[in-house]
Amino acid sequence: MQDLTDQQATSACIGVVGGGMVGAMLALLIARHVPAVAVTLFDRHEASVQDRPSFDRRSTAIAPSTEQCFRRLGLWPALAAHATAIEHIHVSDKGHAGMAWFDLGDNAGQPLGHVIDNAGMGQVLLAALAAQSNVKTVQASVSRVAVTGAGASICTADAAGAQQVFDLVIIADGAQSLLREQLGVAARRIDYQQHAIVANVRHELAHQLQAFERFTNRGPIALLPRGGNARSRESALVWTCPSDELGEYQALPRAELLTRLQKQFGYRLGRFSAISEAGFYPLELIVAQEQVRSNIVLMGNAAHFLHPVAGQGFNLSVRDGLRLVSVLKNAQASAEPLGDLAVLQRYEQQQHADQRNTITLSHNFNRIFTRTPLPVQLMRTLGLISLELNPQVRAQFIKLLSGRGQPAAS
């Protein structure tokens, strides 16, 4: 749809709290696809990409369904400059026979996904928001959200007592959401007793657009291709370590960190030659026990924070966003209030199966592939062999990873 002009009347106002990848994406989706809506994005960071935690030197693996969403928004030509295709995925279990290999043939000749630099994604999303006439960005921290007779009110920390009331407030303020806590929404938590070591690594051999998922008894290792072409010798690393060894890993010189990585990963990319400054992030499963209330929706990591082993967190949030936009658009066409609880419960019901399946996949991958008892080892070896040899199992697995395991939002 065309951008709304300032003269066109708005039929609803929506507030989005959180200007990270999910919040920015949601604000843009709603502004583009729900007619005559005014969106206010509350972001505690400055307008530039620099120094934003969401848009740092990390990378994000996006599924084909997320790529399609970016294409429909008209953002893919700009994003492609920051993206590297994944044409092959190699899955292995250190010290055991099971392995699986996926290529373009498993996705009708199309890439199995892409790896996008977060900083580049931030530049594209923020530029698109700035050009969207029905989106206003407010630099402020939100201290409180409350349901009133007129809708949901937002109080900002730097405006004493000032409130703005919206038909719908979307909370996307991260895994440790203060607003989720302030609203009294309980969250189920499972501490994996792991930390993710996130960095970029240089290696001897070109990655040839190949991603690696290497399971070890100390946790999974993922290497995702970067650099934009098959000849690049740089990959994004997500490497899990036991939390009780975190201090040891943080104190290691980079050369020793590379030596340990080489020992765990092997030489499929030749020798590792350099590693960027590493970030360390605690890993847990967090699932909000309520995602909707009258005039309020929790989205992104505030709704569900997943282990990164299957790379599904951001992709699930994009599918959530597409489903919410579809429900809101249909509700508006039926003259239903966008913040009505019955409307928001339809979103929750329609997206429930996708969330359940994706959360289960991510959780069980980590649980099964980091345990060492013999029965578990045999199970995971047989599972990888089935992925390699059984076409039906293989096809279903690729559908889940690609974001096509459930009917798409209309």
Coordinates of C-alpha atoms in Angstrom, one line a residue:
M1 CA 0.0 0.0 0.0
Q2 CA 1.0 3.6 -0.5
D3 CA 2.2 5.6 2.5
L4 CA -0.5 7.6 4.2
T5 CA -0.4 11.4 3.9
D6 CA -0.6 13.6 6.9
Q7 CA -4.1 14.7 5.7
Q8 CA -5.6 11.2 5.8
A9 CA -7.5 10.5 9.0
T10 CA -6.3 7.6 11.1
S11 CA -8.8 5.0 12.4
A12 CA -6.6 3.7 15.2
C13 CA -3.4 4.4 17.0
I14 CA -0.9 1.7 18.0
G15 CA 2.1 2.1 20.3
V16 CA 5.1 -0.2 19.9
V17 CA 7.6 -0.3 22.8
G18 CA 11.1 -1.3 21.8
G19 CA 13.1 -0.3 18.8
G20 CA 15.2 -3.4 18.3
M21 CA 14.8 -5.7 15.3
V22 CA 11.4 -7.0 16.3
G23 CA 10.0 -3.7 17.4
A24 CA 11.1 -1.9 14.2
M25 CA 9.9 -4.7 12.0
L26 CA 6.5 -4.7 13.7
A27 CA 6.1 -1.0 13.4
L28 CA 6.8 -1.1 9.7
L29 CA 4.5 -4.1 9.1
I30 CA 1.6 -2.5 10.8
A31 CA 2.2 0.9 9.2
R32 CA 2.3 -0.6 5.7
H33 CA -0.5 -3.2 5.9
V34 CA -3.1 -2.0 8.4
P35 CA -4.9 0.9 6.6
A36 CA -5.1 4.3 8.2
V37 CA -3.3 3.4 11.4
A38 CA -0.9 5.7 13.2
V39 CA 2.1 4.0 14.8
T40 CA 4.2 5.5 17.6
L41 CA 7.5 3.6 18.2
F42 CA 9.0 4.2 21.6
D43 CA 12.8 3.6 21.5
R44 CA 15.2 4.5 24.3
H45 CA 18.1 4.7 21.9
E46 CA 19.0 7.5 19.6
A47 CA 18.0 7.4 16.0
S48 CA 21.3 6.2 14.6
V49 CA 22.3 2.5 14.4
Q50 CA 25.5 3.0 16.4
D51 CA 25.6 1.7 19.9
R52 CA 22.3 -0.1 19.7
P53 CA 22.6 -3.6 21.2
S54 CA 20.2 -5.0 18.6
F55 CA 22.2 -3.7 15.7
D56 CA 25.8 -4.5 16.7
R57 CA 28.4 -6.7 15.0
R58 CA 26.4 -9.8 15.4
S59 CA 24.6 -11.5 12.5
T60 CA 21.1 -13.1 12.2
A61 CA 20.1 -16.1 10.2
I62 CA 16.8 -15.5 8.5
A63 CA 14.6 -18.2 7.1
P64 CA 13.1 -18.2 3.6
S65 CA 9.7 -17.0 5.1
T66 CA 11.5 -14.0 6.6
E67 CA 13.2 -13.2 3.4
Q68 CA 9.8 -13.3 1.7
C69 CA 8.5 -10.8 4.3
F70 CA 11.3 -8.5 3.5
R71 CA 10.7 -8.8 -0.2
R72 CA 7.0 -7.9 0.3
L73 CA 8.0 -4.8 2.3
G74 CA 10.3 -3.8 -0.6
L75 CA 13.4 -4.0 1.7
W76 CA 15.2 -6.9 0.1
P77 CA 17.2 -5.0 -2.5
A78 CA 18.8 -2.9 0.3
L79 CA 19.2 -5.8 2.7
A80 CA 20.8 -8.0 0.0
A81 CA 24.0 -5.8 0.3
H82 CA 24.4 -7.0 3.9
A83 CA 23.3 -10.7 3.3
T84 CA 25.0 -13.9 2.6
A85 CA 23.1 -16.9 1.2
I86 CA 23.1 -20.3 2.9
E87 CA 23.2 -22.9 0.1
H88 CA 24.4 -25.8 2.2
I89 CA 24.0 -26.9 5.8
H90 CA 26.2 -29.5 7.4
V91 CA 25.0 -31.0 10.7
S92 CA 27.3 -33.3 12.7
D93 CA 27.7 -34.8 16.1
K94 CA 31.2 -34.7 17.4
G95 CA 32.6 -38.2 18.1
H96 CA 29.6 -40.0 16.6
A97 CA 28.5 -41.3 13.2
G98 CA 25.3 -39.3 12.7
M99 CA 25.4 -36.4 10.3
A100 CA 23.1 -34.8 7.8
W101 CA 23.6 -32.6 4.7
F102 CA 21.2 -30.2 3.2
D103 CA 21.5 -28.2 -0.1
L104 CA 19.5 -26.2 -2.5
G105 CA 17.6 -29.3 -3.7
D106 CA 15.9 -29.4 -0.3
N107 CA 14.3 -26.0 -1.0
A108 CA 13.3 -26.1 -4.6
G109 CA 16.7 -24.8 -5.8
Q110 CA 16.5 -21.7 -3.6
P111 CA 18.8 -20.8 -0.6
L112 CA 18.0 -22.4 2.7
G113 CA 18.3 -19.0 4.3
H114 CA 20.5 -16.0 4.6
V115 CA 22.8 -14.5 7.1
I116 CA 22.4 -10.7 7.6
D117 CA 24.7 -8.4 9.4
N118 CA 22.6 -6.8 12.3
A119 CA 24.1 -3.4 11.7
G120 CA 23.1 -3.5 8.0
M121 CA 19.6 -4.7 8.9
G122 CA 19.3 -1.8 11.4
Q123 CA 20.3 0.7 8.8
V124 CA 17.6 -0.6 6.4
L125 CA 14.8 -0.9 8.9
L126 CA 15.4 2.6 10.5
A127 CA 15.6 4.2 7.0
A128 CA 12.3 2.6 6.1
L129 CA 10.7 3.8 9.3
A130 CA 12.0 7.3 8.8
A131 CA 10.4 7.4 5.4
Q132 CA 7.0 6.1 6.6
S133 CA 4.7 9.0 7.1
N134 CA 2.3 7.2 9.6
V135 CA 5.1 6.2 12.0
K136 CA 6.5 8.5 14.6
T137 CA 9.5 7.5 16.7
V138 CA 9.8 8.8 20.2
Q139 CA 13.2 8.6 22.0
A140 CA 12.1 7.7 25.5
S141 CA 12.2 4.8 28.0
V142 CA 8.7 3.5 28.9
S143 CA 8.3 3.0 32.6
R144 CA 4.7 1.8 32.7
V145 CA 1.8 0.4 30.6
A146 CA -1.7 0.2 32.0
V147 CA -5.1 -0.6 30.6
T148 CA -7.7 2.2 31.0
G149 CA -11.2 2.7 29.9
A150 CA -10.0 4.3 26.7
G151 CA -7.3 1.8 25.8
A152 CA -3.8 1.2 27.0
S153 CA -1.7 4.1 28.4
I154 CA 2.0 4.5 28.1
C155 CA 4.0 6.4 30.7
T156 CA 7.6 7.4 29.8
A157 CA 10.3 7.7 32.4
D158 CA 11.4 11.1 31.3
A159 CA 8.0 12.8 31.3
A160 CA 6.7 13.1 34.8
G161 CA 3.2 11.9 35.0
A162 CA 2.6 12.3 31.2
Q163 CA 0.6 9.6 29.5
Q164 CA -0.4 8.7 26.0
V165 CA -3.3 6.4 25.3
F166 CA -3.4 3.9 22.4
D167 CA -5.9 1.5 21.0
L168 CA -3.2 -1.2 21.2
V169 CA 0.2 -1.3 22.8
I170 CA 2.7 -3.9 21.6
I171 CA 5.5 -4.7 24.1
A172 CA 8.7 -5.8 22.4
D173 CA 11.3 -4.7 25.1
G174 CA 13.3 -7.9 25.2
A175 CA 13.8 -11.2 27.0
Q176 CA 14.2 -9.5 30.4
S177 CA 11.1 -7.3 29.8
L178 CA 10.5 -4.9 32.6
L179 CA 7.1 -4.1 31.3
R180 CA 6.1 -7.8 31.3
E181 CA 7.1 -7.9 35.0
Q182 CA 5.4 -4.6 35.7
L183 CA 2.1 -6.0 34.3
G184 CA 2.4 -9.1 36.5
V185 CA 2.7 -11.5 33.5
A186 CA 4.3 -14.7 34.7
A187 CA 7.0 -16.4 32.5
R188 CA 8.2 -20.0 32.4
R189 CA 11.9 -20.1 32.6
I190 CA 14.4 -22.9 31.9
D191 CA 18.0 -22.0 32.6
Y192 CA 20.2 -24.0 30.2
Q193 CA 23.3 -23.4 32.4
Q194 CA 25.0 -22.3 29.1
H195 CA 26.4 -19.1 27.7
A196 CA 26.7 -18.2 24.0
I197 CA 30.1 -17.1 22.8
V198 CA 29.3 -14.8 19.8
A199 CA 32.0 -13.6 17.5
N200 CA 33.2 -13.5 13.8
V201 CA 36.0 -15.8 12.8
R202 CA 38.4 -15.9 9.9
H203 CA 39.4 -19.3 8.5
E204 CA 41.8 -20.8 5.9
L205 CA 39.2 -22.1 3.4
A206 CA 36.3 -20.3 1.7
H207 CA 33.0 -21.3 3.2
Q208 CA 31.3 -21.8 -0.2
L209 CA 28.0 -20.5 1.3
Q210 CA 28.0 -23.4 3.8
A211 CA 26.6 -23.2 7.3
F212 CA 27.7 -25.7 10.0
E213 CA 25.8 -27.0 13.1
R214 CA 28.2 -29.0 15.2
F215 CA 26.9 -30.7 18.3
T216 CA 29.3 -31.5 21.1
N217 CA 28.7 -32.8 24.7
R218 CA 29.5 -29.3 25.9
G219 CA 26.9 -27.6 23.7
P220 CA 26.3 -26.8 20.0
I221 CA 28.6 -24.8 17.7
A222 CA 27.2 -22.9 14.7
L223 CA 29.2 -21.3 12.0
L224 CA 27.3 -19.2 9.5
P225 CA 28.7 -17.8 6.2
R226 CA 29.4 -14.1 6.0
G227 CA 31.0 -11.8 3.4
G228 CA 28.4 -11.9 0.7
N229 CA 29.9 -14.5 -1.6
A230 CA 31.1 -18.1 -1.7
R231 CA 34.8 -17.1 -1.7
S232 CA 34.6 -15.3 1.6
R233 CA 36.7 -16.8 4.5
E234 CA 34.7 -15.3 7.3
S235 CA 31.9 -16.8 9.3
A236 CA 29.7 -15.8 12.2
L237 CA 30.2 -18.0 15.3
V238 CA 27.7 -18.9 18.0
W239 CA 29.4 -21.3 20.4
T240 CA 27.9 -22.5 23.7
C241 CA 29.9 -23.1 26.8
P242 CA 28.9 -24.3 30.2
S243 CA 28.0 -21.4 32.5
D244 CA 30.3 -22.6 35.3
E245 CA 33.2 -22.2 32.9
L246 CA 32.2 -18.7 31.7
G247 CA 35.0 -16.9 33.6
E248 CA 37.6 -19.2 32.2
Y249 CA 36.5 -18.6 28.6
Q250 CA 36.2 -14.8 29.1
A251 CA 39.8 -14.7 30.4
L252 CA 41.3 -16.7 27.5
P253 CA 43.5 -14.9 25.0
R254 CA 42.0 -14.9 21.5
A255 CA 44.7 -17.3 20.3
E256 CA 43.8 -19.9 23.0
L257 CA 40.0 -19.3 22.3
L258 CA 40.7 -20.2 18.6
T259 CA 42.7 -23.3 19.6
R260 CA 39.7 -24.5 21.7
L261 CA 37.3 -23.8 18.9
Q262 CA 39.4 -25.7 16.5
K263 CA 39.5 -28.7 18.7
Q264 CA 35.7 -28.8 19.1
F265 CA 34.9 -27.9 15.5
G266 CA 37.6 -29.6 13.5
Y267 CA 39.1 -28.6 10.2
R268 CA 36.2 -28.5 7.7
L269 CA 37.1 -24.8 7.1
G270 CA 40.8 -25.3 7.5
R271 CA 42.6 -23.5 10.3
F272 CA 41.0 -20.6 12.1
S273 CA 43.3 -17.6 11.8
A274 CA 41.5 -14.8 13.7
I275 CA 38.5 -14.0 15.9
S276 CA 36.8 -10.7 16.7
E277 CA 36.1 -9.6 20.2
A278 CA 33.7 -12.1 21.7
G279 CA 30.4 -11.3 23.4
F280 CA 29.0 -13.7 26.1
Y281 CA 25.2 -14.1 26.5
P282 CA 23.3 -16.3 29.1
L283 CA 21.0 -18.8 27.5
E284 CA 17.6 -19.8 28.8
L285 CA 14.1 -20.5 27.6
I286 CA 11.6 -17.8 28.6
V287 CA 7.9 -18.1 27.6
A288 CA 5.4 -15.6 28.8
Q289 CA 2.3 -17.3 30.2
E290 CA 0.1 -14.6 28.8
Q291 CA 0.8 -13.0 25.5
V292 CA -2.4 -10.9 25.1
R293 CA -4.6 -8.8 27.3
S294 CA -7.2 -6.2 26.4
N295 CA -5.3 -3.6 24.4
I296 CA -1.9 -5.2 25.0
V297 CA 0.3 -7.8 23.1
L298 CA 3.7 -9.1 24.0
M299 CA 5.9 -9.8 21.0
G300 CA 9.5 -10.9 20.3
N301 CA 11.7 -12.0 23.1
A302 CA 9.3 -10.5 25.6
A303 CA 6.9 -13.3 24.5
H304 CA 9.4 -16.1 23.9
F305 CA 13.2 -16.2 24.1
L306 CA 14.7 -19.3 22.6
H307 CA 18.0 -21.1 22.6
P308 CA 19.8 -20.1 19.4
V309 CA 20.7 -23.6 18.4
A310 CA 18.1 -23.7 15.5
G311 CA 18.3 -20.0 14.7
Q312 CA 14.5 -19.6 15.1
G313 CA 14.0 -16.7 17.5
F314 CA 13.8 -13.8 15.1
N315 CA 12.1 -15.8 12.4
L316 CA 9.4 -16.9 14.8
S317 CA 8.9 -13.3 15.8
V318 CA 8.5 -12.2 12.2
R319 CA 5.9 -14.9 11.7
D320 CA 4.1 -13.7 14.8
G321 CA 4.2 -10.2 13.4
L322 CA 2.7 -11.3 10.1
R323 CA -0.1 -13.2 11.9
L324 CA -0.9 -10.2 14.1
V325 CA -1.0 -7.8 11.2
S326 CA -3.4 -10.2 9.3
V327 CA -5.7 -10.4 12.3
L328 CA -5.6 -6.7 12.9
K329 CA -6.3 -6.0 9.2
N330 CA -9.3 -8.3 9.2
A331 CA -10.6 -6.8 12.4
Q332 CA -10.4 -3.3 11.1
A333 CA -12.3 -4.4 8.0
S334 CA -15.0 -5.7 10.3
A335 CA -15.1 -2.5 12.3
E336 CA -13.8 -4.3 15.4
P337 CA -11.6 -2.3 17.9
L338 CA -8.0 -3.4 17.3
G339 CA -7.4 -3.7 21.0
D340 CA -10.4 -5.8 21.7
L341 CA -9.5 -9.0 23.7
A342 CA -11.4 -11.2 21.3
V343 CA -9.4 -9.9 18.4
L344 CA -6.1 -10.4 20.2
Q345 CA -7.1 -13.9 21.3
R346 CA -7.7 -14.8 17.7
Y347 CA -4.1 -13.9 17.0
E348 CA -2.9 -16.0 19.9
Q349 CA -5.0 -19.0 18.9
Q350 CA -3.9 -18.8 15.2
Q351 CA -0.2 -18.6 16.1
H352 CA -0.2 -21.1 18.9
A353 CA 0.8 -24.1 16.9
D354 CA 3.7 -22.4 15.2
Q355 CA 5.0 -21.1 18.5
R356 CA 4.6 -24.4 20.2
N357 CA 6.4 -26.4 17.5
T358 CA 9.2 -23.9 17.1
I359 CA 9.8 -23.6 20.8
T360 CA 9.8 -27.4 21.2
L361 CA 12.2 -27.8 18.3
S362 CA 14.7 -25.3 19.7
H363 CA 14.5 -26.7 23.2
N364 CA 14.8 -30.4 22.3
F365 CA 17.6 -29.8 19.9
N366 CA 19.7 -28.4 22.7
R367 CA 18.5 -30.9 25.3
I368 CA 19.1 -34.0 23.2
F369 CA 22.4 -32.9 21.7
T370 CA 24.2 -31.8 24.9
R371 CA 23.5 -35.0 26.9
T372 CA 25.9 -37.9 26.8
P373 CA 24.1 -41.0 28.2
L374 CA 24.3 -43.9 25.7
P375 CA 20.5 -44.1 25.0
V376 CA 20.5 -40.3 24.2
Q377 CA 23.5 -40.7 22.0
L378 CA 21.9 -43.5 20.1
M379 CA 18.7 -41.5 19.7
R380 CA 20.4 -38.5 18.2
T381 CA 22.5 -40.7 15.9
L382 CA 19.4 -42.4 14.6
G383 CA 17.7 -39.0 14.3
L384 CA 20.5 -37.6 12.2
I385 CA 20.6 -40.7 10.0
S386 CA 16.8 -40.3 9.5
L387 CA 17.3 -36.7 8.5
E388 CA 19.8 -37.8 5.9
L389 CA 18.0 -40.8 4.5
N390 CA 14.2 -40.4 5.1
P391 CA 12.7 -38.0 2.6
Q392 CA 9.5 -37.4 4.7
V393 CA 11.5 -36.7 7.9
R394 CA 13.9 -34.5 5.9
A395 CA 11.1 -32.5 4.2
Q396 CA 9.2 -31.9 7.5
F397 CA 12.5 -30.7 9.1
I398 CA 13.2 -28.3 6.3
K399 CA 9.7 -26.9 6.5
L400 CA 10.1 -26.2 10.2
L401 CA 13.5 -24.5 9.7
S402 CA 12.2 -22.5 6.7
G403 CA 9.2 -21.1 8.6
R404 CA 6.7 -23.0 6.4
G405 CA 5.6 -25.6 8.9
Q406 CA 2.3 -23.8 9.5
P407 CA -0.2 -22.1 7.1
A408 CA 1.1 -18.6 6.2
A409 CA -0.7 -15.6 7.5
S410 CA -3.0 -14.2 4.8

